[in-house]
XYZ file of C-alpha atoms in Angstrom:
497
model
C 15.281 96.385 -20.567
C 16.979 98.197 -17.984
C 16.219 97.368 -14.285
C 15.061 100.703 -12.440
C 14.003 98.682 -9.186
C 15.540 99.919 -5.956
C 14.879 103.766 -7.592
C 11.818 105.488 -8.171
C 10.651 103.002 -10.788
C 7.738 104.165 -12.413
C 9.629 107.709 -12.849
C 12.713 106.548 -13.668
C 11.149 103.712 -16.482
C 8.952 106.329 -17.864
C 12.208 108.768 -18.344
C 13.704 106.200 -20.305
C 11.189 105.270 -22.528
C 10.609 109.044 -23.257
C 14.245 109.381 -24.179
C 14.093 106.113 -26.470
C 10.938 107.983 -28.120
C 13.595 111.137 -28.978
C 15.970 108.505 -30.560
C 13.135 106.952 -32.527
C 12.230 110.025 -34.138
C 15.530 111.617 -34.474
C 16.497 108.253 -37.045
C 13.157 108.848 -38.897
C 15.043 112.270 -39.274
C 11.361 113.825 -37.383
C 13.710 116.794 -36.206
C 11.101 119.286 -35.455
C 8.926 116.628 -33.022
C 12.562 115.556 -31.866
C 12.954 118.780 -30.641
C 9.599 119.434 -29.293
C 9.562 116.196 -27.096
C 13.619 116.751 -25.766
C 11.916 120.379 -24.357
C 9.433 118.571 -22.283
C 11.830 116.224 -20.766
C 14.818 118.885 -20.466
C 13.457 119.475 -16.892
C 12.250 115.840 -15.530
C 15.396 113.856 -14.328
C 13.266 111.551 -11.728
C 14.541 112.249 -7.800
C 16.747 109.814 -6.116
C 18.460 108.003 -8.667
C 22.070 106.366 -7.961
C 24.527 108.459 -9.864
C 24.608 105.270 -12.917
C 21.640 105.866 -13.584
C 21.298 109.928 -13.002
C 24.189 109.567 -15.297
C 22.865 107.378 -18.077
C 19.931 109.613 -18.207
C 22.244 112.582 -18.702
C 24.302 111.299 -21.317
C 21.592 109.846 -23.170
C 19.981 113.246 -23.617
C 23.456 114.652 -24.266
C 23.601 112.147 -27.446
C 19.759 113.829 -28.490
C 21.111 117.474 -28.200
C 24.266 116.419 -30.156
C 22.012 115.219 -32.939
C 19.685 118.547 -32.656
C 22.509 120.650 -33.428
C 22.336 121.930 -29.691
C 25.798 121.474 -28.968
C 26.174 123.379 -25.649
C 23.325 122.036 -24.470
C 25.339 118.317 -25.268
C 28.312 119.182 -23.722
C 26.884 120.645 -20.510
C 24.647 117.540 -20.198
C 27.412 115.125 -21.158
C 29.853 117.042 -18.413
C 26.998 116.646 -15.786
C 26.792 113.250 -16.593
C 30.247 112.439 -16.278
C 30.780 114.274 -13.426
C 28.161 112.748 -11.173
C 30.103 109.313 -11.543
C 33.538 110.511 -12.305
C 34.308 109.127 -8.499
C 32.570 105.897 -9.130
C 33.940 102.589 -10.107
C 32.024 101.511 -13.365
C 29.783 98.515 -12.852
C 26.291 97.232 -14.383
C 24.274 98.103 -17.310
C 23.419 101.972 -16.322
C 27.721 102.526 -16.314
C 27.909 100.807 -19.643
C 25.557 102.565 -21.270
C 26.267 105.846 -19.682
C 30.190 104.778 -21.316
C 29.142 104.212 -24.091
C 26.915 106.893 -25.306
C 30.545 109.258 -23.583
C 32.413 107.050 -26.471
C 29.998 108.606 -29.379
C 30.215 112.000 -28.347
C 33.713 111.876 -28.032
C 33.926 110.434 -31.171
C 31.786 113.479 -32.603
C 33.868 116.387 -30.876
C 37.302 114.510 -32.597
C 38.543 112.838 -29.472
C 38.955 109.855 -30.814
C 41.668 108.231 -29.011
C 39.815 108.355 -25.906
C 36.597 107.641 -28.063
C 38.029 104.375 -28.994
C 39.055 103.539 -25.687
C 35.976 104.037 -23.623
C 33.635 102.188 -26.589
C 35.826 99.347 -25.587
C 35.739 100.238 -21.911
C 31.916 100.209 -22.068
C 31.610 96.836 -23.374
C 33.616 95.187 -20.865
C 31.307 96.883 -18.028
C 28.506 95.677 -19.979
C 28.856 92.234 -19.755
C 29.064 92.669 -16.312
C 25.601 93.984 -16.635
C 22.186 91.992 -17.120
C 21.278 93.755 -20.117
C 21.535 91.982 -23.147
C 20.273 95.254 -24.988
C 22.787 97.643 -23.305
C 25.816 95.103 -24.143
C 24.288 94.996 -27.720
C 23.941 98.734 -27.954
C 27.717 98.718 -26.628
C 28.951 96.251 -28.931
C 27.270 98.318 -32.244
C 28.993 101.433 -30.887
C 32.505 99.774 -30.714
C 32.384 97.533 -33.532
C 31.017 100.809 -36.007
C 33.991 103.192 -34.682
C 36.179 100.495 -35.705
C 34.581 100.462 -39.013
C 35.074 104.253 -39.552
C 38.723 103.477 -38.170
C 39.039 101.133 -41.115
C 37.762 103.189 -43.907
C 40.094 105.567 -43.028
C 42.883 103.083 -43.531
C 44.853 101.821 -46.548
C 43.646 98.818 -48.122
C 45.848 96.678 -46.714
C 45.490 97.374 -42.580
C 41.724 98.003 -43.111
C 41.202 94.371 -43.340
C 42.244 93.487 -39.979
C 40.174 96.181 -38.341
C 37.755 95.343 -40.471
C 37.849 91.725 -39.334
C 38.140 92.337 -35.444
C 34.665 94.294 -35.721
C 32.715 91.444 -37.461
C 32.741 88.874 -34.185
C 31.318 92.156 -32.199
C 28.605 92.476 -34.864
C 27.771 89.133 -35.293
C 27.515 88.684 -30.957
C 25.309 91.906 -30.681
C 22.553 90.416 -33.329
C 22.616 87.093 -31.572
C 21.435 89.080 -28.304
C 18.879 91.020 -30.104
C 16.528 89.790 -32.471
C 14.323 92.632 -33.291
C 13.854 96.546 -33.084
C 16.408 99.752 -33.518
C 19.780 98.245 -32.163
C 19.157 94.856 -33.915
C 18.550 97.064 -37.593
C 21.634 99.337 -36.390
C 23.896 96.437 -36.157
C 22.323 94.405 -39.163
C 23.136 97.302 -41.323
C 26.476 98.516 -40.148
C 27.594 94.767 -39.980
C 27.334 94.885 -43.754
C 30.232 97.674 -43.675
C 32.626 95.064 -42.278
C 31.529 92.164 -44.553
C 32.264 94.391 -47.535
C 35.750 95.596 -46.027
C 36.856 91.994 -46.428
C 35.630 91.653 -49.364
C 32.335 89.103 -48.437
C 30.184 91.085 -50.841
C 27.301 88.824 -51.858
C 26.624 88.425 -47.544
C 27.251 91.974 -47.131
C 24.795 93.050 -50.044
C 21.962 90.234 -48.720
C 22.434 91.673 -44.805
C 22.557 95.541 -45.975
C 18.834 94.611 -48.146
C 17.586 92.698 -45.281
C 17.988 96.105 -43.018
C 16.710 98.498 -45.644
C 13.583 96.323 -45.885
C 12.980 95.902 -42.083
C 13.807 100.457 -41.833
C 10.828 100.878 -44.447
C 8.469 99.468 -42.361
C 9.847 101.331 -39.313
C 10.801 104.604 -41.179
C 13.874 103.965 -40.231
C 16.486 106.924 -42.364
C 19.560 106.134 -39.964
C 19.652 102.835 -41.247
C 18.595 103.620 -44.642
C 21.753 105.568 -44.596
C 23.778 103.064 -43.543
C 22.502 99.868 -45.771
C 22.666 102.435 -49.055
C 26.455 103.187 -48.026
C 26.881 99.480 -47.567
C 25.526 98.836 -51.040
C 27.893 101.436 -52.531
C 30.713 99.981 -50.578
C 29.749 96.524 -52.738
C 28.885 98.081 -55.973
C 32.235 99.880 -56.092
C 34.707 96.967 -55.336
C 32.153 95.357 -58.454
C 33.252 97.882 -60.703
C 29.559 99.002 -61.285
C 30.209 102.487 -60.184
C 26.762 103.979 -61.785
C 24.749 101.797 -59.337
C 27.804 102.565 -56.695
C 26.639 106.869 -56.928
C 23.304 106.150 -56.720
C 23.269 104.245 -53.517
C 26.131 106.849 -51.956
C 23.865 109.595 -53.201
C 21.104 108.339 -51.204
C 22.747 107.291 -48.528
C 24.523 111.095 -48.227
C 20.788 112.650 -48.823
C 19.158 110.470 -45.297
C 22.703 111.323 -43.779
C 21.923 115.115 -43.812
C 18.151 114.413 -42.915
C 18.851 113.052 -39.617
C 21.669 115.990 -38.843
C 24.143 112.690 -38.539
C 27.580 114.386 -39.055
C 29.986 111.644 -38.499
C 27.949 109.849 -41.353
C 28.022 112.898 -43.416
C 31.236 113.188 -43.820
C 31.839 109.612 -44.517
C 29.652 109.120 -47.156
C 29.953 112.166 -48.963
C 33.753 111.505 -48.982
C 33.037 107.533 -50.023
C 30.907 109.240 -53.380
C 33.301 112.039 -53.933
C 36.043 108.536 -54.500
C 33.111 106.750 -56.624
C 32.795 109.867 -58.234
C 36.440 110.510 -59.432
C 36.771 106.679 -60.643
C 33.866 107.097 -62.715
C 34.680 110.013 -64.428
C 31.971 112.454 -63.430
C 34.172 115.591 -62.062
C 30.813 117.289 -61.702
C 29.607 114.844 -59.537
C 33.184 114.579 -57.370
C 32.940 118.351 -56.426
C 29.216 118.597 -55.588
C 30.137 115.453 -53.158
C 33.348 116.998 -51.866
C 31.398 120.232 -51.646
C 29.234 118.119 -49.109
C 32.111 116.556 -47.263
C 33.929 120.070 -46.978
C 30.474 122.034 -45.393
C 29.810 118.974 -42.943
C 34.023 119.517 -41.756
C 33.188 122.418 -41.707
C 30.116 121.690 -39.372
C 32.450 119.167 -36.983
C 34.799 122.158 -36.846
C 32.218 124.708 -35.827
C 30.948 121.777 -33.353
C 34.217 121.990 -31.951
C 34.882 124.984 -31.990
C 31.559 125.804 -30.424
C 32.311 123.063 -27.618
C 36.240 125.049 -26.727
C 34.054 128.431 -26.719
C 32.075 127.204 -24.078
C 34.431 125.460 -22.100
C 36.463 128.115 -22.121
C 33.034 130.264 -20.875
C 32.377 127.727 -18.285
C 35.933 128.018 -17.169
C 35.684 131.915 -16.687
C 32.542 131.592 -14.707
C 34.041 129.597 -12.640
C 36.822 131.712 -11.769
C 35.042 134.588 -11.393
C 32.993 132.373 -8.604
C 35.724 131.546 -7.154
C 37.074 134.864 -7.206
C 33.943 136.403 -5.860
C 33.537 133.663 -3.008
C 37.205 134.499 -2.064
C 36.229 137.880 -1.920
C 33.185 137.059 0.132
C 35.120 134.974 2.601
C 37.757 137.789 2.721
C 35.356 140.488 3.222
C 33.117 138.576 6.308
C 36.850 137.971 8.191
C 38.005 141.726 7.941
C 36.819 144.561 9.943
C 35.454 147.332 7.939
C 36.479 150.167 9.687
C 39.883 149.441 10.330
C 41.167 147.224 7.772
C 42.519 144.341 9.969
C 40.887 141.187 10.703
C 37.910 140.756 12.795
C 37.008 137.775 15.169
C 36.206 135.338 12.764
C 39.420 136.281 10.602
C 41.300 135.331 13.524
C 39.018 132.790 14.582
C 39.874 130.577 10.892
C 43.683 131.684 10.639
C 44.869 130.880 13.952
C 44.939 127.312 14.789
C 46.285 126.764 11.237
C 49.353 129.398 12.928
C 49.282 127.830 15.882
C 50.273 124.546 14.608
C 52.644 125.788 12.152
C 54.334 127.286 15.081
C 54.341 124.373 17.015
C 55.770 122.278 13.785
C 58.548 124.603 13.738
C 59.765 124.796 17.272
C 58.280 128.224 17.875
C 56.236 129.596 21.013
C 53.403 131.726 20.192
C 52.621 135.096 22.081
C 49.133 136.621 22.361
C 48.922 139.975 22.874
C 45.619 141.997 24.030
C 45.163 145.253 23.675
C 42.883 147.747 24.984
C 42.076 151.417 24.719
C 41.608 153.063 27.977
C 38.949 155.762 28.481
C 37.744 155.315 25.207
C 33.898 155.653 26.206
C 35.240 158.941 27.510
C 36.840 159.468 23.644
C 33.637 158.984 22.306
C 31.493 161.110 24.390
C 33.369 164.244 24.160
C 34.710 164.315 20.857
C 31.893 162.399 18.922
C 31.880 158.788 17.506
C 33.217 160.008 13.895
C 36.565 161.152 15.984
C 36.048 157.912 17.838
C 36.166 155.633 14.549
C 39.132 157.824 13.287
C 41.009 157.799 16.383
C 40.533 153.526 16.274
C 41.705 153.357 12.693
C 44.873 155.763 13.781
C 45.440 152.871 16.574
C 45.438 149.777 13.631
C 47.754 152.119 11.999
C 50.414 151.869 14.882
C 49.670 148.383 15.176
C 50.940 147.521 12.112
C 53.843 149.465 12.197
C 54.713 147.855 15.270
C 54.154 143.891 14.095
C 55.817 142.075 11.692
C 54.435 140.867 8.184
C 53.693 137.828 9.670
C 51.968 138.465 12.952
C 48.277 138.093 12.537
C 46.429 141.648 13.737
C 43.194 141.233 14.677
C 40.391 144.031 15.963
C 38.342 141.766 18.461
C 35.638 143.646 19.268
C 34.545 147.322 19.926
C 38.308 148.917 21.157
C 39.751 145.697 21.821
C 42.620 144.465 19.614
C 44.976 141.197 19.234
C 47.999 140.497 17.763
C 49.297 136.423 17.450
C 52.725 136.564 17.042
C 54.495 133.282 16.714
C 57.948 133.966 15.573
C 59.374 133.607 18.784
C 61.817 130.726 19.089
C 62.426 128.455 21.957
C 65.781 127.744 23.893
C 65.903 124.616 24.513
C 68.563 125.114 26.995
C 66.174 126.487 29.103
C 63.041 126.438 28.256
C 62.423 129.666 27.529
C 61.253 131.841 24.702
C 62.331 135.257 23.295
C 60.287 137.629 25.739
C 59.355 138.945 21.702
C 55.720 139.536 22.970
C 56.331 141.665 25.899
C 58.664 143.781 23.938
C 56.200 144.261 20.938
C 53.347 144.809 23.729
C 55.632 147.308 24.922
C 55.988 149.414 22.083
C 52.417 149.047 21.244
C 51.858 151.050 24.373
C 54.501 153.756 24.031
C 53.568 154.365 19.965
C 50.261 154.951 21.208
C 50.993 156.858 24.213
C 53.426 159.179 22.296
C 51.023 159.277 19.003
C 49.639 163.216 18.435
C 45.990 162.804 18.686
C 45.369 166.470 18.055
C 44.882 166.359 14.246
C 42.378 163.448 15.119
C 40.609 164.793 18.715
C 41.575 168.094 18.975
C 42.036 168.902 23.160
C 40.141 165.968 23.998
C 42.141 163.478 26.627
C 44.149 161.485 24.283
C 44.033 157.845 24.378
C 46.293 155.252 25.594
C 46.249 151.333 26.302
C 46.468 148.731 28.399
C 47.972 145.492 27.134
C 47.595 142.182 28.721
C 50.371 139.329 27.564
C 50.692 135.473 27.540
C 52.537 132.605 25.850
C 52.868 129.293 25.343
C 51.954 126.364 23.079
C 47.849 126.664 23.613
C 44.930 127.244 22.004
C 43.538 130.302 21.175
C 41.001 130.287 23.408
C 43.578 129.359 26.420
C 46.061 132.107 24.909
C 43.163 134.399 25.221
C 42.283 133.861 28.838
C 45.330 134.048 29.738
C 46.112 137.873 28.080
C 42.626 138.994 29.143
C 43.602 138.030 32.770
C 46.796 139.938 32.397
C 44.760 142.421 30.535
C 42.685 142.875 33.914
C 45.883 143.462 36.002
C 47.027 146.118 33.481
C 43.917 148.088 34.234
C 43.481 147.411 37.566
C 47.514 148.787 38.366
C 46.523 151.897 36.562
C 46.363 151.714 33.032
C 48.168 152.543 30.028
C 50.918 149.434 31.095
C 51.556 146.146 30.074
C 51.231 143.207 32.099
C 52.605 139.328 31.361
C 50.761 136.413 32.014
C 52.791 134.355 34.617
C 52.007 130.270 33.448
């Protein structure tokens, strides 16, 4: 059994013997208890499990819903499964079997390239693994989809897939001796004695299951041994003995909702059918095969719709936390960027700057007598006189200058197009001049539609430059800033390095 030391044992045990008890009665084809049982454990996935086994929980669940007809319940389990150890390099029995049970659900949705390869994927990992069940559980998987590859095949390449499935049969049963995966690769192991044409062994093994499923009431293997049987009886030539074993072995295929089998069989009697002469017969079979395509079609079908859900609802989050984001760095009133707008967006500008041989230029702005503003025309005339002042801001900056309200009347603009001569040292005095017309655009602005004969605003604008942070870029205009105000306002004043 698997090895749940080192996790929460007890829990993590008594999880996986609950999900063995689904499997039980889903091959007794006991759908309705099936269903009732997955419900109670849909919610218990033990705390503090590695992601292998987290994951081989998952998927094993995944494989129940499949079964139930729950299919995006299967997928969204599966995908949880998968993703938890998508990052992880596969190792031990928990990988294997979480591999594995990927390989039969990919199988089921009609990926079966990939199905093919991860079957085989999960028996290497399992024999890494101490788990002679898990590698035998593995082994039944890949050596089964090889069957179905063969059946599939003409005559004359079917043997050879038939063949390179047998050795994987015959090393699964010699690690298990007893219970469901021993019966599951007794009976399929039949299958690939009859593909190469070892009919008296493949008749004995296939009764041997069907005796040992009676006793454990057992359909999923009653399935299989019956197809076995009609596998035999057909390459016999006794074709009335051939439709009764496909017929029962399509009947305990729909019982236990198995699909893949469905179609298998039902397509094996239709053939038995046809070469016995019974037309009537043929199309009820093919009438079979056609619904459960029809079914695996739907399946898929159902499994795109809600991938393709799943991949709008994560858009839309994504779209909606973008929005978010945007929303907590702009500034309401006036449209531009707030503190924490510039806060995030300038060091990446900064160092693109700095990567392209450019000086930035920090320019800080504020609006003199604006208390004064407030008090005599009202804070409504206030707010509309500061969203007049963002307008002139950005018609005075570039597209690429980052405007920025930093708090109450206090603006910035980060301007970092301004290229350095290496000559001399210098840079473009580009922030004094745009600092400049900052002040005149708002000194020559008509404030009357906006605050009437109130005393019209103007501003003082503190400048620096230079290859800094923020935060040094800042002190540095605030200082100059200070001078500006302290020389008499409504001027501009650059901070000398």
């Amino acid at each position: 059994m698997l090895d749940s030391s080192g996790l929460d044992g007890v829990e993590a045990t008594e999880a996986l013997s609950a999900d063995r008890e689904v499997r039980l009665l889903l091959d007794a084809g006991r759908n309705d208890e099936a269903n009732t049982l997955f419900d109670q454990l849909l919610s218990k996935v033990p705390p503090g499990l590695d992601p292998w086994t987290r994951a081989a929980i998952l998927t094993r669940r995944a494989v129940a819903a499949w079964r139930l007809r729950r299919i995006p319940l299967a997928l969204e389990l599966a995908a949880e499964g998968w993703s938890d150890i998508d990052a992880e390099q596969p190792r031990g029995s928990f990988a294997a079997d979480t591999l594995g049970r990927l390989g039969y659900l990919l199988e089921g949705i009609g990926h079966r390239r990939a199905s093919l390869e991860i079957s085989r994927i999960a028996v290497d990992v399992a024999r890494t693994g101490d788990d002679v069940e898990i590698l035998a559980h593995c082994l039944q998987g890949l050596a089964g989809t090889l069957n179905f590859r063969a059946c599939e095949q003409p005559p004359s390449e079917a043997v050879a897939i038939f063949q390179s499935a047998i050795p994987l049969f015959e090393e699964g049963l010699s690690l298990v001796k007893e219970g469901r995966i021993h019966l599951a690769l007794l009976s399929a192991y039949g299958a690939s004695l009859a593909g190469i044409g070892e009919l008296e062994r493949a008749e004995e093994t296939a009764r041997t299951a069907l005796r040992l499923a009676e006793a454990s009431g057992n359909r999923w293997v009653n399935s299989v041994g019956n197809w076995v049987i009609a596998l035999v009886r057909r390459k016999q030539g006794r074709l009335d003995d051939a439709t009764q074993h496909a017929v029962i072995a399509v009947k305990e295929a729909e019982w236990i909702n198995d699909i893949s089998l469905l179609q298998r069989y039902s397509q094996d009697l239709a053939d038995i059918c046809r070469d016995n002469g019974d037309p009537q017969g043929e199309a009820e079979a093919l009438r079979r095969n056609i619904a459960a395509r029809q079914t695996a079609l739907e399946t898929v079908q159902e499994g795109l719709g809600q991938a393709l859900e799943q991949r709008r609802l994560a858009v839309r989050a994504r779209h909606q936390a973008l929005a978010a984001r945007e929303a907590a760095e702009r500034d309401p009133l006036t449209g531009l960027a707030n503190r924490l707008g510039l806060e995030r967006t300038a060091p990446e500008t900064l160092d693109r700057a700095a990567a392209n041989g450019r000086v930035p230029w920090l320019v800080l702005i504020d609006v003199d007598w604006f208390k004064g503003v407030n008090d005599a025309a009202g804070h409504a005339a206030g707010d509309a006189a500061l969203r007049e002042i963002a307008q002139l801001l950005r018609a005075e900056c570039r597209v690429g200058d980052i405007v920025a309200r930093w708090a109450g009347d206090e603006f910035v603009v980060l301007l970092t197009e301004a290229p350095l001569d290496h000559s001399t040292g210098m840079t473009s005095p580009v922030g004094v001049a745009v600092a400049e017309r900052i002040r005149i655009s708002v000194d020559r602005h008509d404030w009357s539609a906006v605050l009437g004969n109130t005393r019209r605003p103007t501003v003082s604008v503190g400048v620096a430059s230079g290859g800094d942070t923020l935060e040094k870029l800042f002190a540095n205009a605030d200082v100059a800033l200070y001078r500006a105000k302290r020389h008499g306002r409504n001027r501009v004043e650059v901070h000398a390095p």
